[in-house]
PDB file of C-alpha atoms and ligand atoms in Angstrom:
ATOM      1  CA  MET A   1      94.221  62.258 108.834  1.00  0.00           C
ATOM      2  CA  GLN A   2      94.612  62.141 112.903  1.00  0.00           C
ATOM      3  CA  SER A   3      94.206  65.374 114.125  1.00  0.00           C
ATOM      4  CA  ASP A   4      96.566  66.634 117.741  1.00  0.00           C
ATOM      5  CA  GLU A   5      95.481  69.413 119.520  1.00  0.00           C
ATOM      6  CA  ILE A   6      97.463  72.283 121.431  1.00  0.00           C
ATOM      7  CA  PHE A   7      95.571  74.715 123.442  1.00  0.00           C
ATOM      8  CA  LEU A   8      97.274  77.150 124.979  1.00  0.00           C
ATOM      9  CA  LYS A   9      95.985  80.449 127.160  1.00  0.00           C
ATOM     10  CA  SER A  10      98.434  82.981 126.107  1.00  0.00           C
ATOM     11  CA  ILE A  11     101.542  82.871 123.263  1.00  0.00           C
ATOM     12  CA  ASP A  12     102.992  86.007 121.748  1.00  0.00           C
ATOM     13  CA  SER A  13     101.997  83.887 118.165  1.00  0.00           C
ATOM     14  CA  THR A  14     100.559  80.837 117.411  1.00  0.00           C
ATOM     15  CA  GLN A  15     102.385  81.136 114.601  1.00  0.00           C
ATOM     16  CA  LYS A  16     105.675  81.731 115.819  1.00  0.00           C
ATOM     17  CA  TYR A  17     104.670  79.133 118.226  1.00  0.00           C
ATOM     18  CA  ALA A  18     104.551  76.544 115.658  1.00  0.00           C
ATOM     19  CA  LYS A  19     107.730  76.699 113.731  1.00  0.00           C
ATOM     20  CA  ARG A  20     109.530  77.180 117.143  1.00  0.00           C
ATOM     21  CA  ASN A  21     108.196  73.868 117.933  1.00  0.00           C
ATOM     22  CA  TYR A  22     107.181  71.761 114.291  1.00  0.00           C
ATOM     23  CA  LEU A  23     110.178  69.919 114.531  1.00  0.00           C
ATOM     24  CA  ASN A  24     108.394  67.984 117.541  1.00  0.00           C
ATOM     25  CA  PHE A  25     104.957  67.364 115.801  1.00  0.00           C
ATOM     26  CA  ASN A  26     103.496  64.034 114.273  1.00  0.00           C
ATOM     27  CA  LYS A  27     104.352  65.190 110.748  1.00  0.00           C
ATOM     28  CA  LYS A  28     101.670  62.869 109.733  1.00  0.00           C
ATOM     29  CA  ASN A  29      98.805  64.252 111.790  1.00  0.00           C
ATOM     30  CA  ILE A  30      97.586  67.519 111.410  1.00  0.00           C
ATOM     31  CA  THR A  31      98.824  69.733 114.520  1.00  0.00           C
ATOM     32  CA  SER A  32      96.087  72.424 115.570  1.00  0.00           C
ATOM     33  CA  ILE A  33      97.666  75.514 117.530  1.00  0.00           C
ATOM     34  CA  PHE A  34      94.734  77.375 119.526  1.00  0.00           C
ATOM     35  CA  SER A  35      95.612  80.370 121.758  1.00  0.00           C
ATOM     36  CA  THR A  36      93.343  82.143 123.481  1.00  0.00           C
ATOM     37  CA  GLU A  37      95.217  85.154 123.697  1.00  0.00           C
ATOM     38  CA  GLN A  38      98.437  86.321 121.381  1.00  0.00           C
ATOM     39  CA  THR A  39     100.562  88.954 122.446  1.00  0.00           C
ATOM     40  CA  SER A  40     102.049  89.720 118.867  1.00  0.00           C
ATOM     41  CA  GLY A  41     100.611  88.133 116.313  1.00  0.00           C
ATOM     42  CA  VAL A  42     101.966  88.648 113.173  1.00  0.00           C
ATOM     43  CA  GLY A  43      99.899  89.234 109.392  1.00  0.00           C
ATOM     44  CA  ARG A  44     100.765  89.034 105.988  1.00  0.00           C
ATOM     45  CA  PHE A  45     103.729  90.978 104.757  1.00  0.00           C
ATOM     46  CA  GLN A  46     105.195  91.704 107.867  1.00  0.00           C
ATOM     47  CA  LYS A  47     102.603  93.675 109.075  1.00  0.00           C
ATOM     48  CA  LYS A  48     101.149  93.332 113.022  1.00  0.00           C
ATOM     49  CA  TRP A  49      98.332  91.126 113.535  1.00  0.00           C
ATOM     50  CA  VAL A  50      96.079  93.223 116.409  1.00  0.00           C
ATOM     51  CA  SER A  51      93.868  90.921 118.322  1.00  0.00           C
ATOM     52  CA  ASN A  52      92.345  90.745 122.164  1.00  0.00           C
ATOM     53  CA  ASN A  53      90.507  87.910 124.197  1.00  0.00           C
ATOM     54  CA  ASP A  54      87.724  88.490 121.239  1.00  0.00           C
ATOM     55  CA  ASN A  55      89.676  86.677 118.668  1.00  0.00           C
ATOM     56  CA  LEU A  56      90.208  83.563 117.216  1.00  0.00           C
ATOM     57  CA  ASN A  57      93.657  82.428 116.788  1.00  0.00           C
ATOM     58  CA  VAL A  58      95.047  79.052 115.325  1.00  0.00           C
ATOM     59  CA  THR A  59      97.450  77.892 113.368  1.00  0.00           C
ATOM     60  CA  PHE A  60      97.220  74.647 111.384  1.00  0.00           C
ATOM     61  CA  TYR A  61     100.760  72.542 110.833  1.00  0.00           C
ATOM     62  CA  PHE A  62     101.026  70.033 108.671  1.00  0.00           C
ATOM     63  CA  THR A  63     102.893  68.490 105.630  1.00  0.00           C
ATOM     64  CA  LEU A  64     102.345  68.137 101.970  1.00  0.00           C
ATOM     65  CA  ASP A  65     104.479  65.788  99.894  1.00  0.00           C
ATOM     66  CA  LYS A  66     106.960  67.937  98.067  1.00  0.00           C
ATOM     67  CA  ASN A  67     104.838  67.129  94.344  1.00  0.00           C
ATOM     68  CA  SER A  68     102.019  68.333  95.800  1.00  0.00           C
ATOM     69  CA  LEU A  69      99.389  70.042  93.433  1.00  0.00           C
ATOM     70  CA  HIS A  70      98.684  73.915  92.948  1.00  0.00           C
ATOM     71  CA  PHE A  71     100.223  73.815  96.842  1.00  0.00           C
ATOM     72  CA  THR A  72     100.478  77.726  96.810  1.00  0.00           C
ATOM     73  CA  SER A  73      96.519  78.117  96.670  1.00  0.00           C
ATOM     74  CA  ILE A  74      96.201  75.612  99.930  1.00  0.00           C
ATOM     75  CA  GLY A  75      95.430  79.557 102.090  1.00  0.00           C
ATOM     76  CA  HIS A  76      92.530  79.054  99.518  1.00  0.00           C
ATOM     77  CA  ILE A  77      91.091  75.637 101.069  1.00  0.00           C
ATOM     78  CA  LEU A  78      90.950  76.967 104.903  1.00  0.00           C
ATOM     79  CA  ALA A  79      89.442  80.380 103.467  1.00  0.00           C
ATOM     80  CA  ILE A  80      86.510  77.771 101.306  1.00  0.00           C
ATOM     81  CA  SER A  81      86.585  76.393 104.867  1.00  0.00           C
ATOM     82  CA  LEU A  82      85.660  78.652 106.972  1.00  0.00           C
ATOM     83  CA  ALA A  83      83.293  80.528 104.140  1.00  0.00           C
ATOM     84  CA  GLN A  84      81.444  77.243 104.517  1.00  0.00           C
ATOM     85  CA  VAL A  85      81.066  77.256 108.193  1.00  0.00           C
ATOM     86  CA  LEU A  86      79.850  80.698 107.872  1.00  0.00           C
ATOM     87  CA  LYS A  87      77.139  80.200 105.440  1.00  0.00           C
ATOM     88  CA  LYS A  88      76.016  76.640 107.578  1.00  0.00           C
ATOM     89  CA  ASN A  89      75.366  79.807 110.299  1.00  0.00           C
ATOM     90  CA  GLU A  90      72.993  81.746 107.352  1.00  0.00           C
ATOM     91  CA  LEU A  91      75.910  84.336 107.238  1.00  0.00           C
ATOM     92  CA  ASP A  92      76.969  85.282 103.371  1.00  0.00           C
ATOM     93  CA  PRO A  93      80.755  85.443 102.486  1.00  0.00           C
ATOM     94  CA  LYS A  94      83.028  86.896 100.610  1.00  0.00           C
ATOM     95  CA  LEU A  95      86.810  85.808  99.400  1.00  0.00           C
ATOM     96  CA  LYS A  96      88.616  88.380  98.824  1.00  0.00           C
ATOM     97  CA  TRP A  97      91.688  87.044  97.080  1.00  0.00           C
ATOM     98  CA  PRO A  98      94.262  85.031  97.794  1.00  0.00           C
ATOM     99  CA  ASN A  99      91.974  84.455 101.333  1.00  0.00           C
ATOM    100  CA  ASP A 100      90.966  87.431 103.187  1.00  0.00           C
ATOM    101  CA  ILE A 101      87.491  86.554 104.718  1.00  0.00           C
ATOM    102  CA  MET A 102      85.049  89.177 104.310  1.00  0.00           C
ATOM    103  CA  LEU A 103      81.507  90.278 105.092  1.00  0.00           C
ATOM    104  CA  SER A 104      79.733  92.933 103.996  1.00  0.00           C
ATOM    105  CA  GLU A 105      82.831  93.901 102.106  1.00  0.00           C
ATOM    106  CA  LYS A 106      85.098  93.868 105.149  1.00  0.00           C
ATOM    107  CA  LYS A 107      87.446  92.138 106.832  1.00  0.00           C
ATOM    108  CA  LEU A 108      86.754  89.151 108.897  1.00  0.00           C
ATOM    109  CA  SER A 109      89.537  86.968 109.540  1.00  0.00           C
ATOM    110  CA  GLY A 110      92.756  86.748 107.513  1.00  0.00           C
ATOM    111  CA  ILE A 111      95.115  83.904 106.377  1.00  0.00           C
ATOM    112  CA  LEU A 112      98.830  83.741 106.730  1.00  0.00           C
ATOM    113  CA  CYS A 113     100.445  80.825 104.612  1.00  0.00           C
ATOM    114  CA  GLU A 114     104.751  79.795 105.654  1.00  0.00           C
ATOM    115  CA  ILE A 115     105.880  76.958 104.195  1.00  0.00           C
ATOM    116  CA  ILE A 116     109.705  75.805 105.099  1.00  0.00           C
ATOM    117  CA  ILE A 117     110.548  72.916 102.659  1.00  0.00           C
ATOM    118  CA  ASP A 118     112.986  69.907 104.050  1.00  0.00           C
ATOM    119  CA  ASP A 119     112.021  66.339 102.687  1.00  0.00           C
ATOM    120  CA  VAL A 120     108.560  67.403 102.689  1.00  0.00           C
ATOM    121  CA  ILE A 121     106.529  70.714 102.270  1.00  0.00           C
ATOM    122  CA  ASN A 122     105.591  71.703 106.314  1.00  0.00           C
ATOM    123  CA  VAL A 123     102.913  74.154 106.079  1.00  0.00           C
ATOM    124  CA  PHE A 124     102.251  76.969 108.613  1.00  0.00           C
ATOM    125  CA  LEU A 125      98.806  77.736 108.318  1.00  0.00           C
ATOM    126  CA  GLY A 126      97.143  80.762 110.377  1.00  0.00           C
ATOM    127  CA  ILE A 127      93.482  82.345 110.468  1.00  0.00           C
ATOM    128  CA  GLY A 128      92.666  85.312 112.944  1.00  0.00           C
ATOM    129  CA  VAL A 129      89.332  85.825 112.895  1.00  0.00           C
ATOM    130  CA  ASN A 130      87.352  88.381 114.692  1.00  0.00           C
ATOM    131  CA  VAL A 131      84.738  86.697 116.623  1.00  0.00           C
ATOM    132  CA  ASN A 132      83.456  88.908 119.672  1.00  0.00           C
ATOM    133  CA  ASN A 133      85.431  91.653 118.739  1.00  0.00           C
ATOM    134  CA  GLY A 134      83.528  95.068 119.467  1.00  0.00           C
ATOM    135  CA  LYS A 135      83.294  98.252 117.334  1.00  0.00           C
ATOM    136  CA  ASP A 136      85.495 100.281 119.508  1.00  0.00           C
ATOM    137  CA  PHE A 137      88.711  97.705 119.450  1.00  0.00           C
ATOM    138  CA  LEU A 138      87.777  97.138 115.083  1.00  0.00           C
ATOM    139  CA  ASP A 139      87.979 100.914 114.187  1.00  0.00           C
ATOM    140  CA  LYS A 140      91.637 100.783 115.278  1.00  0.00           C
ATOM    141  CA  ILE A 141      92.270  98.316 112.906  1.00  0.00           C
ATOM    142  CA  ASP A 142      93.842  99.705 110.078  1.00  0.00           C
ATOM    143  CA  GLN A 143      91.327  98.447 107.284  1.00  0.00           C
ATOM    144  CA  ASN A 144      87.508  98.463 107.083  1.00  0.00           C
ATOM    145  CA  ALA A 145      87.309  95.264 109.376  1.00  0.00           C
ATOM    146  CA  THR A 146      84.199  93.585 111.239  1.00  0.00           C
ATOM    147  CA  SER A 147      82.889  90.777 113.576  1.00  0.00           C
ATOM    148  CA  LEU A 148      80.848  87.863 113.800  1.00  0.00           C
ATOM    149  CA  LYS A 149      79.083  89.528 116.814  1.00  0.00           C
ATOM    150  CA  LEU A 150      78.611  92.991 114.858  1.00  0.00           C
ATOM    151  CA  GLU A 151      77.764  91.331 111.988  1.00  0.00           C
ATOM    152  CA  THR A 152      75.170  88.922 113.787  1.00  0.00           C
ATOM    153  CA  ASN A 153      74.586  90.541 117.145  1.00  0.00           C
ATOM    154  CA  LYS A 154      75.203  87.564 119.180  1.00  0.00           C
ATOM    155  CA  ILE A 155      78.522  85.885 121.120  1.00  0.00           C
ATOM    156  CA  TRP A 156      80.176  82.972 119.440  1.00  0.00           C
ATOM    157  CA  ASP A 157      81.709  80.511 121.061  1.00  0.00           C
ATOM    158  CA  LYS A 158      85.368  80.375 119.721  1.00  0.00           C
ATOM    159  CA  LYS A 159      86.272  76.942 120.647  1.00  0.00           C
ATOM    160  CA  ASN A 160      82.870  75.862 118.689  1.00  0.00           C
ATOM    161  CA  LEU A 161      83.645  77.846 115.507  1.00  0.00           C
ATOM    162  CA  PHE A 162      87.460  76.026 115.761  1.00  0.00           C
ATOM    163  CA  LYS A 163      86.032  72.569 116.279  1.00  0.00           C
ATOM    164  CA  ASP A 164      83.671  73.181 112.880  1.00  0.00           C
ATOM    165  CA  LEU A 165      86.792  75.021 110.889  1.00  0.00           C
ATOM    166  CA  LYS A 166      88.607  72.248 112.028  1.00  0.00           C
ATOM    167  CA  PHE A 167      86.317  69.148 110.927  1.00  0.00           C
ATOM    168  CA  VAL A 168      85.450  71.144 107.512  1.00  0.00           C
ATOM    169  CA  PHE A 169      89.550  71.644 106.768  1.00  0.00           C
ATOM    170  CA  LEU A 170      90.520  68.227 107.370  1.00  0.00           C
ATOM    171  CA  LYS A 171      87.907  66.810 104.597  1.00  0.00           C
ATOM    172  CA  ASN A 172      88.896  69.948 102.375  1.00  0.00           C
ATOM    173  CA  LEU A 173      92.001  68.755 102.928  1.00  0.00           C
ATOM    174  CA  GLU A 174      91.811  65.340 101.904  1.00  0.00           C
ATOM    175  CA  THR A 175      90.203  66.758  98.606  1.00  0.00           C
ATOM    176  CA  PHE A 176      93.366  68.874  98.246  1.00  0.00           C
ATOM    177  CA  LYS A 177      95.550  66.502  99.008  1.00  0.00           C
ATOM    178  CA  GLU A 178      94.656  63.975  96.437  1.00  0.00           C
ATOM    179  CA  LYS A 179      93.539  66.115  93.475  1.00  0.00           C
ATOM    180  CA  GLY A 180      94.523  69.810  94.316  1.00  0.00           C
ATOM    181  CA  PHE A 181      93.062  72.652  93.918  1.00  0.00           C
ATOM    182  CA  LYS A 182      90.835  72.176  90.690  1.00  0.00           C
ATOM    183  CA  PRO A 183      87.205  70.605  92.364  1.00  0.00           C
ATOM    184  CA  PHE A 184      87.467  73.658  94.533  1.00  0.00           C
ATOM    185  CA  HIS A 185      87.512  76.407  91.692  1.00  0.00           C
ATOM    186  CA  SER A 186      83.671  76.615  91.023  1.00  0.00           C
ATOM    187  CA  ILE A 187      83.209  76.972  95.273  1.00  0.00           C
ATOM    188  CA  TYR A 188      85.596  79.778  95.424  1.00  0.00           C
ATOM    189  CA  GLU A 189      85.138  81.747  91.861  1.00  0.00           C
ATOM    190  CA  ASN A 190      81.697  82.124  93.617  1.00  0.00           C
ATOM    191  CA  LEU A 191      82.863  83.227  96.541  1.00  0.00           C
ATOM    192  CA  LEU A 192      84.794  86.264  94.580  1.00  0.00           C
ATOM    193  CA  LEU A 193      84.317  89.141  95.485  1.00  0.00           C
ATOM    194  CA  TYR A 194      85.132  92.448  93.020  1.00  0.00           C
ATOM    195  CA  LYS A 195      84.723  89.669  90.088  1.00  0.00           C
ATOM    196  CA  ASN A 196      84.541  92.011  87.195  1.00  0.00           C
ATOM    197  CA  GLU A 197      85.112  94.703  89.250  1.00  0.00           C
ATOM    198  CA  LYS A 198      87.970  97.899  88.516  1.00  0.00           C
ATOM    199  CA  ILE A 199      90.641  97.203  91.300  1.00  0.00           C
ATOM    200  CA  THR A 200      94.433  98.288  92.316  1.00  0.00           C
ATOM    201  CA  PHE A 201      96.620  94.945  92.752  1.00  0.00           C
ATOM    202  CA  PHE A 202     100.259  95.058  94.703  1.00  0.00           C
ATOM    203  CA  ASP A 203     102.450  92.101  93.625  1.00  0.00           C
ATOM    204  CA  GLY A 204     104.643  93.120  96.542  1.00  0.00           C
ATOM    205  CA  LYS A 205     107.156  95.132  93.911  1.00  0.00           C
ATOM    206  CA  ASN A 206     104.674  96.925  91.583  1.00  0.00           C
ATOM    207  CA  LYS A 207     101.196  98.219  91.724  1.00  0.00           C
ATOM    208  CA  TYR A 208      98.783  97.248  88.647  1.00  0.00           C
ATOM    209  CA  THR A 209      95.432  98.351  87.747  1.00  0.00           C
ATOM    210  CA  GLY A 210      92.998  96.519  85.924  1.00  0.00           C
ATOM    211  CA  ILE A 211      90.055  94.123  85.936  1.00  0.00           C
ATOM    212  CA  LEU A 212      89.502  91.497  88.244  1.00  0.00           C
ATOM    213  CA  HIS A 213      89.032  88.639  85.593  1.00  0.00           C
ATOM    214  CA  SER A 214      89.128  85.275  87.253  1.00  0.00           C
ATOM    215  CA  VAL A 215      91.200  82.961  89.287  1.00  0.00           C
ATOM    216  CA  ASP A 216      92.840  80.069  87.374  1.00  0.00           C
ATOM    217  CA  PHE A 217      92.002  76.567  87.962  1.00  0.00           C
ATOM    218  CA  GLU A 218      95.281  76.571  90.395  1.00  0.00           C
ATOM    219  CA  GLY A 219      93.547  79.627  92.122  1.00  0.00           C
ATOM    220  CA  ARG A 220      96.227  81.786  90.691  1.00  0.00           C
ATOM    221  CA  LEU A 221      94.331  85.549  90.020  1.00  0.00           C
ATOM    222  CA  ASN A 222      93.933  86.836  86.668  1.00  0.00           C
ATOM    223  CA  LEU A 223      93.938  90.581  86.316  1.00  0.00           C
ATOM    224  CA  TYR A 224      92.533  92.013  82.559  1.00  0.00           C
ATOM    225  CA  ILE A 225      95.343  94.859  82.500  1.00  0.00           C
ATOM    226  CA  SER A 226      94.075  96.550  78.708  1.00  0.00           C
ATOM    227  CA  ASN A 227      94.273  95.555  74.640  1.00  0.00           C
ATOM    228  CA  GLY A 228      93.321  92.000  75.855  1.00  0.00           C
ATOM    229  CA  GLN A 229      96.347  92.019  78.072  1.00  0.00           C
ATOM    230  CA  ILE A 230      95.655  89.189  81.393  1.00  0.00           C
ATOM    231  CA  LYS A 231      98.592  89.152  84.231  1.00  0.00           C
ATOM    232  CA  ASN A 232      98.610  86.319  85.945  1.00  0.00           C
ATOM    233  CA  PHE A 233      99.928  86.464  90.244  1.00  0.00           C
ATOM    234  CA  SER A 234     100.420  83.319  92.333  1.00  0.00           C
ATOM    235  CA  ALA A 235     100.817  86.499  95.379  1.00  0.00           C
ATOM    236  CA  GLY A 236      99.991  89.869  96.116  1.00  0.00           C
ATOM    237  CA  ILE A 237      97.197  91.625  97.712  1.00  0.00           C
ATOM    238  CA  ILE A 238      93.878  94.227  96.153  1.00  0.00           C
ATOM    239  CA  LEU A 239      94.276  97.911  97.397  1.00  0.00           C
ATOM    240  CA  ASP A 240      91.900  99.422  96.521  1.00  0.00           C
ATOM    241  CA  SER A 241      88.210  98.477  94.135  1.00  0.00           C
TER     242      SER A 241
HETATM  243  C1  BTN B   1      96.648  88.720 107.463  1.00  0.00           C
HETATM  244  O1  BTN B   1      97.424  89.770 107.292  1.00  0.00           O
HETATM  245  O2  BTN B   1      95.260  88.953 107.302  1.00  0.00           O
HETATM  246  C2  BTN B   1      97.162  87.416 107.670  1.00  0.00           C
HETATM  247  C3  BTN B   1      96.761  87.445 109.050  1.00  0.00           C
HETATM  248  C4  BTN B   1      96.864  86.072 110.120  1.00  0.00           C
HETATM  249  C5  BTN B   1      96.379  86.194 111.662  1.00  0.00           C
HETATM  250  C6  BTN B   1      96.310  84.787 112.308  1.00  0.00           C
HETATM  251  S1  BTN B   1      96.656  84.557 113.950  1.00  0.00           S
HETATM  252  C7  BTN B   1      97.233  83.103 114.441  1.00  0.00           C
HETATM  253  C8  BTN B   1      97.915  83.036 113.344  1.00  0.00           C
HETATM  254  N1  BTN B   1      98.964  84.001 114.136  1.00  0.00           N
HETATM  255  C9  BTN B   1      99.582  84.480 113.888  1.00  0.00           C
HETATM  256  O3  BTN B   1     100.523  85.735 114.475  1.00  0.00           O
HETATM  257  N2  BTN B   1      99.157  85.134 112.883  1.00  0.00           N
HETATM  258  C10 BTN B   1      98.243  84.265 112.273  1.00  0.00           C
END
């Protein structure tokens, strides 16, 4: 798959930019939108995504066939890709289902996956990473967060990180397009945070408390509720552990 890149200095949100402009992008390629600064970033569940110049903000736009296997788990593939890049840098990332990337059980990075279906599935996969953020910034976030700088005591080059992430993601995306989530299942499970622990889960409608049992071969979450009952979710958020 060929790759197109758009580098911006400042934009409201790379995600919004991609959705405004995707009809002009080459559907056969992957288009990466990188912006040094985002003034109005968006997170999951319509939340604001707070960032400054120290964050990596990227949206990947590409298409999948309508009959693609397990496409609701495409966000997991980007999460795994970042985890693989971090592991190469001797860090020990974990994934909080569905696709938050965590270091020291604190949020380092979040992924927003949006799709628009026409003759194909148009995928807008946005990733925000706290790269060079200091403690003052992170303390203002409404959840326990960390940055690469805080975890490693060094300044990271955002463009290099982007380059490494894109390289690994493109390779993984080729495999995903061919075989779906299955080849990534054990990689994902090995990175899974809170496995066999008690969690509270919100599916957008109801809250459930149970034991995080596993992730299935399509990337969905299996939550053990009680009396052997397992509930299976393809979207939602872990509230507490
Ligand atoms: C989350 O809620 O955890 C997902 C956050 C996703 C943020 C990224 S930053 C790049 C892209 N542009 C946006 O406005 N949001 C995503």
